Amino acid sequence: MRVAMVSAVARAGRVNEDFAGAVPMAAVVVDGAGIPGAGSVCRHGVAWYATRLGGSLLSLLALMPDSDLPALLAEAIVRVTDDHRDTCDIASRISPSATVAVLRVSAGRADYLVLGDSTVVLDRVGSAPLVVNDPREVVVSRSYLPALAAAGQGTEEYQRVLDELRGNRNEPGGFWVAKDDPRAAYEALTGSCPVAELDSAALLSNGAGRIVDDFRLAGWPEVLAVLAASGPAAVIDRVRAAEADRGVTADDATIAHCTELGRPVRSPGPAR
């Protein structure tokens, strides 16, 4: 398949905490997540975690193309956790974590995985797009909003409620992200469909997906049309404009647009 990728940092002078990469049969987007104070428990940082996780996952996808996606993600989580187990407090609630989106094309099928609030959109031939995202963090967080508002930001009660909210991460009945526990990978949303039913697919970090989810600037069919006509940068440009117009803090935004799904890659002919 052919993959066009754009990853835009939230603002100049800041490190991009998203990761995007591809191998011939798969694409990955990782959206790193940090909590204030994380530097006190992990010396590497969120960008390091996201890049390490994404790189490990891509390597595993290339080396073990027939393995289940959750198993590959679990192994990638183990590897990145081992990389900083001896130097950082990996079990701390505020240590780096990430959400993950994967698309793999193999043997005439497209397999996908979503863990956390990243999104996979499958552009189905003659049908509405299949949008795969994980609402669990949003649902859990909304249940705490009244208590947070009543406590008032900056108070001890606010911090207590916030800590309670964060305690739902990677717990039954809560929400799931890649962090230090490989079991989270088996809580990911997964599925598969025939490649012949797809025109294209897109993987988006949360910062890019807000064009639909937060700003309501377009529906997913329109986003797919813009990707096909102008590429990922055009979608991210619209997100940045909306952030500026509405006074919303910018977020790292990443899109991998996958086309020509299932087509064999032609090797170059002999040099002449």
Coordinates of C-alpha atoms in Angstrom, one line a residue:
M1 CA 0.0 0.0 0.0
R2 CA 1.0 3.7 -0.3
V3 CA 1.1 5.8 2.9
A4 CA 1.2 9.6 3.1
M5 CA 2.0 10.9 6.5
V6 CA 2.1 14.3 8.2
S7 CA 2.8 15.0 11.8
A8 CA 2.6 18.6 13.0
V9 CA 3.8 19.8 16.4
A10 CA 1.4 21.8 18.5
R11 CA 3.5 24.9 18.5
A12 CA 7.1 26.0 17.7
G13 CA 9.7 25.2 20.3
R14 CA 7.8 22.2 21.7
V15 CA 8.6 18.5 21.1
N16 CA 6.2 16.5 19.0
E17 CA 4.8 13.7 21.2
D18 CA 3.1 11.9 18.3
F19 CA 4.7 9.2 16.2
A20 CA 3.8 8.0 12.7
G21 CA 5.5 5.3 10.7
A22 CA 4.9 2.6 8.1
V23 CA 6.3 -0.6 6.7
P24 CA 5.2 -2.0 3.3
M25 CA 2.1 -3.8 4.8
A26 CA 1.2 -1.7 7.8
A27 CA 1.0 1.9 9.3
V28 CA 1.1 3.0 12.9
V29 CA 0.1 6.3 14.7
V30 CA 1.0 6.7 18.3
D31 CA -0.2 9.7 20.4
G32 CA 1.9 10.2 23.5
A33 CA 0.2 11.3 26.6
G34 CA 1.9 13.2 29.5
I35 CA 0.7 14.3 32.9
P36 CA 2.3 17.3 34.7
G37 CA 5.2 16.2 36.9
A38 CA 6.0 13.1 34.7
G39 CA 9.6 14.3 34.5
S40 CA 10.0 13.5 38.2
V41 CA 9.3 9.8 37.6
C42 CA 10.6 9.3 34.0
R43 CA 13.8 10.9 32.7
H44 CA 13.0 10.1 29.1
G45 CA 9.7 11.9 28.5
V46 CA 6.6 11.3 26.5
A47 CA 8.1 11.8 23.0
W48 CA 10.7 9.2 23.8
Y49 CA 8.0 6.7 24.9
A50 CA 5.8 7.3 21.9
T51 CA 8.7 7.0 19.4
R52 CA 10.1 3.9 21.2
L53 CA 6.7 2.2 21.3
G54 CA 5.9 3.0 17.6
G55 CA 9.3 1.9 16.4
S56 CA 9.1 -1.4 18.3
L57 CA 5.6 -2.0 17.0
L58 CA 6.6 -1.4 13.4
S59 CA 9.5 -3.8 13.7
L60 CA 7.2 -6.5 15.1
L61 CA 4.7 -5.9 12.3
A62 CA 7.4 -6.4 9.7
L63 CA 8.9 -9.5 11.4
M64 CA 5.7 -11.3 12.5
P65 CA 3.1 -10.3 9.9
D66 CA 0.8 -13.2 10.8
S67 CA 0.6 -12.5 14.5
D68 CA -2.5 -11.0 16.2
L69 CA -2.3 -7.2 16.5
P70 CA -3.0 -7.2 20.3
A71 CA -0.2 -9.7 20.8
L72 CA 2.2 -7.5 18.8
L73 CA 1.2 -4.4 20.7
A74 CA 1.6 -6.2 24.0
E75 CA 5.1 -7.2 23.1
A76 CA 6.0 -3.7 22.0
I77 CA 4.7 -2.4 25.4
V78 CA 6.9 -5.0 27.2
R79 CA 10.0 -3.9 25.1
V80 CA 9.6 -0.2 25.8
T81 CA 8.8 -0.8 29.4
D82 CA 12.0 -2.9 29.8
D83 CA 14.0 -0.1 28.1
H84 CA 13.4 2.2 31.1
R85 CA 12.4 -0.2 33.9
D86 CA 15.7 0.3 35.7
T87 CA 15.8 4.1 35.4
C88 CA 12.3 5.3 35.9
D89 CA 9.2 4.7 38.0
I90 CA 7.2 2.9 35.3
A91 CA 4.3 2.0 37.6
S92 CA 3.6 5.6 38.6
R93 CA 0.2 7.0 37.6
I94 CA 2.0 9.9 35.9
S95 CA 4.6 8.0 33.9
P96 CA 4.3 8.4 30.1
S97 CA 1.6 6.6 28.2
A98 CA 0.2 6.6 24.7
T99 CA -2.8 5.8 22.5
V100 CA -2.3 3.6 19.4
A101 CA -3.8 3.1 15.9
V102 CA -2.7 0.4 13.6
L103 CA -3.7 -0.7 10.1
R104 CA -2.2 -3.9 8.5
V105 CA -3.0 -5.2 5.0
S106 CA -2.2 -8.9 4.5
A107 CA -3.7 -11.8 2.5
G108 CA -6.5 -9.8 1.1
R109 CA -7.7 -8.4 4.4
A110 CA -7.2 -5.2 6.3
D111 CA -6.8 -5.6 10.1
Y112 CA -7.1 -2.6 12.5
L113 CA -6.5 -1.9 16.1
V114 CA -7.3 1.2 18.2
L115 CA -6.3 1.6 21.8
G116 CA -7.3 4.9 23.4
D117 CA -8.6 8.0 21.7
S118 CA -6.8 7.7 18.3
T119 CA -9.0 6.9 15.3
V120 CA -9.0 4.5 12.3
V121 CA -11.3 5.4 9.5
L122 CA -12.0 2.8 6.7
D123 CA -13.2 4.3 3.4
R124 CA -15.6 1.5 2.3
V125 CA -16.6 1.2 -1.3
G126 CA -20.2 2.2 -1.8
S127 CA -20.9 2.5 2.0
A128 CA -20.4 5.0 4.8
P129 CA -17.0 5.0 6.4
L130 CA -16.3 2.7 9.2
V131 CA -15.0 4.9 12.1
V132 CA -13.2 3.1 14.9
N133 CA -12.5 5.0 18.0
D134 CA -12.5 4.3 21.7
P135 CA -14.9 6.4 23.8
R136 CA -14.1 5.0 27.2
E137 CA -11.7 7.7 28.4
V138 CA -14.2 10.4 27.4
V139 CA -17.1 8.6 29.1
V140 CA -15.1 8.2 32.3
S141 CA -13.8 11.7 32.3
R142 CA -17.2 13.3 31.8
S143 CA -18.5 11.5 34.9
Y144 CA -15.9 13.5 37.0
L145 CA -16.6 16.9 35.4
P146 CA -19.2 18.0 38.0
A147 CA -16.9 17.2 40.9
L148 CA -14.0 18.9 39.3
A149 CA -16.0 22.1 38.6
A150 CA -17.4 22.1 42.2
A151 CA -13.9 21.7 43.7
G152 CA -12.3 24.6 41.7
Q153 CA -9.0 24.3 39.9
G154 CA -5.9 24.6 42.1
T155 CA -7.5 23.3 45.3
E156 CA -6.6 20.1 47.2
E157 CA -10.1 18.7 46.5
Y158 CA -9.6 19.3 42.8
Q159 CA -6.3 17.4 42.9
R160 CA -7.9 14.6 44.9
V161 CA -10.7 14.2 42.3
L162 CA -8.2 14.4 39.4
D163 CA -6.1 11.6 41.0
E164 CA -9.2 9.5 41.4
L165 CA -10.0 10.0 37.7
R166 CA -6.5 9.0 36.7
G167 CA -6.9 5.9 38.8
N168 CA -9.3 4.6 36.2
R169 CA -6.6 4.2 33.7
N170 CA -5.8 0.6 32.8
E171 CA -8.4 -0.7 35.3
P172 CA -11.5 -2.8 34.7
G173 CA -14.4 -0.5 34.1
G174 CA -12.1 2.4 33.2
F175 CA -10.1 3.2 30.1
W176 CA -7.1 1.7 28.5
V177 CA -3.8 3.1 27.1
A178 CA -0.3 1.8 26.3
K179 CA 1.8 2.3 29.4
D180 CA 3.7 -0.3 31.4
D181 CA 1.1 -3.1 31.5
P182 CA 1.0 -5.3 28.3
R183 CA -2.5 -6.6 29.3
A184 CA -3.9 -3.2 28.1
A185 CA -3.2 -4.3 24.5
Y186 CA -5.9 -6.9 24.8
E187 CA -8.5 -4.2 25.7
A188 CA -7.9 -2.6 22.3
L189 CA -10.7 -2.4 19.7
T190 CA -9.9 -4.7 16.8
G191 CA -11.4 -5.9 13.6
S192 CA -10.9 -6.9 10.0
C193 CA -12.5 -6.6 6.6
P194 CA -11.7 -7.6 3.0
V195 CA -9.3 -5.2 1.2
A196 CA -11.6 -5.3 -1.8
E197 CA -14.3 -3.5 0.1
L198 CA -12.0 -0.5 0.8
D199 CA -10.9 2.5 -1.2
S200 CA -8.5 3.8 1.5
A201 CA -8.0 4.2 5.2
A202 CA -6.8 6.9 7.6
L203 CA -5.2 6.8 11.0
L204 CA -5.5 10.0 13.1
S205 CA -4.1 11.1 16.5
N206 CA -6.6 12.8 18.8
G207 CA -5.2 16.2 17.8
A208 CA -6.1 15.6 14.1
G209 CA -9.4 13.8 14.8
R210 CA -10.8 16.9 16.5
I211 CA -11.7 18.3 13.1
V212 CA -14.7 16.0 13.5
D213 CA -15.0 15.1 17.1
D214 CA -14.5 18.5 18.7
F215 CA -14.9 21.2 16.1
R216 CA -17.5 19.6 13.9
L217 CA -15.9 21.2 10.8
A218 CA -16.6 18.2 8.7
G219 CA -18.0 14.7 8.7
W220 CA -15.7 11.7 8.0
P221 CA -16.7 11.4 4.4
E222 CA -15.6 15.0 3.8
V223 CA -12.3 14.3 5.7
L224 CA -11.7 11.3 3.4
A225 CA -12.4 13.4 0.4
V226 CA -10.0 16.1 1.5
L227 CA -7.3 13.5 2.2
A228 CA -7.8 12.0 -1.3
A229 CA -7.7 15.4 -3.1
S230 CA -5.1 17.4 -1.0
G231 CA -3.4 15.0 1.5
P232 CA -3.1 15.0 5.3
A233 CA -1.6 18.5 5.5
A234 CA -4.8 20.1 4.2
V235 CA -6.8 18.5 7.0
I236 CA -4.3 19.5 9.7
D237 CA -4.3 23.1 8.3
R238 CA -8.1 23.2 8.9
V239 CA -7.6 22.0 12.5
R240 CA -4.9 24.7 13.1
A241 CA -7.2 27.4 11.7
A242 CA -10.1 26.3 14.0
E243 CA -7.8 26.2 17.0
A244 CA -6.7 29.8 16.4
D245 CA -10.2 31.0 15.6
R246 CA -11.7 29.5 18.8
G247 CA -8.8 30.2 21.1
V248 CA -8.3 26.5 21.8
T249 CA -4.8 25.2 22.8
A250 CA -3.2 23.4 19.9
D251 CA -2.4 19.7 20.1
D252 CA 0.1 17.6 18.2
A253 CA -1.7 16.4 15.1
T254 CA -0.8 13.3 13.0
I255 CA -2.4 11.6 10.0
A256 CA -1.4 8.5 8.0
H257 CA -3.5 8.2 4.8
C258 CA -3.3 4.7 3.3
T259 CA -4.2 4.1 -0.3
E260 CA -3.7 1.5 -3.0
L261 CA -4.5 -1.1 -0.4
G262 CA -3.4 -4.6 -1.2
R263 CA -1.6 -3.7 -4.4
P264 CA 1.8 -5.5 -4.8
V265 CA 4.8 -3.2 -4.5
R266 CA 6.7 -3.3 -7.8
S267 CA 10.4 -3.5 -7.5
P268 CA 12.5 -1.3 -9.7
G269 CA 13.7 -2.8 -13.0
P270 CA 17.4 -3.3 -13.7
A271 CA 19.6 -0.3 -14.1
R272 CA 20.3 0.7 -17.6

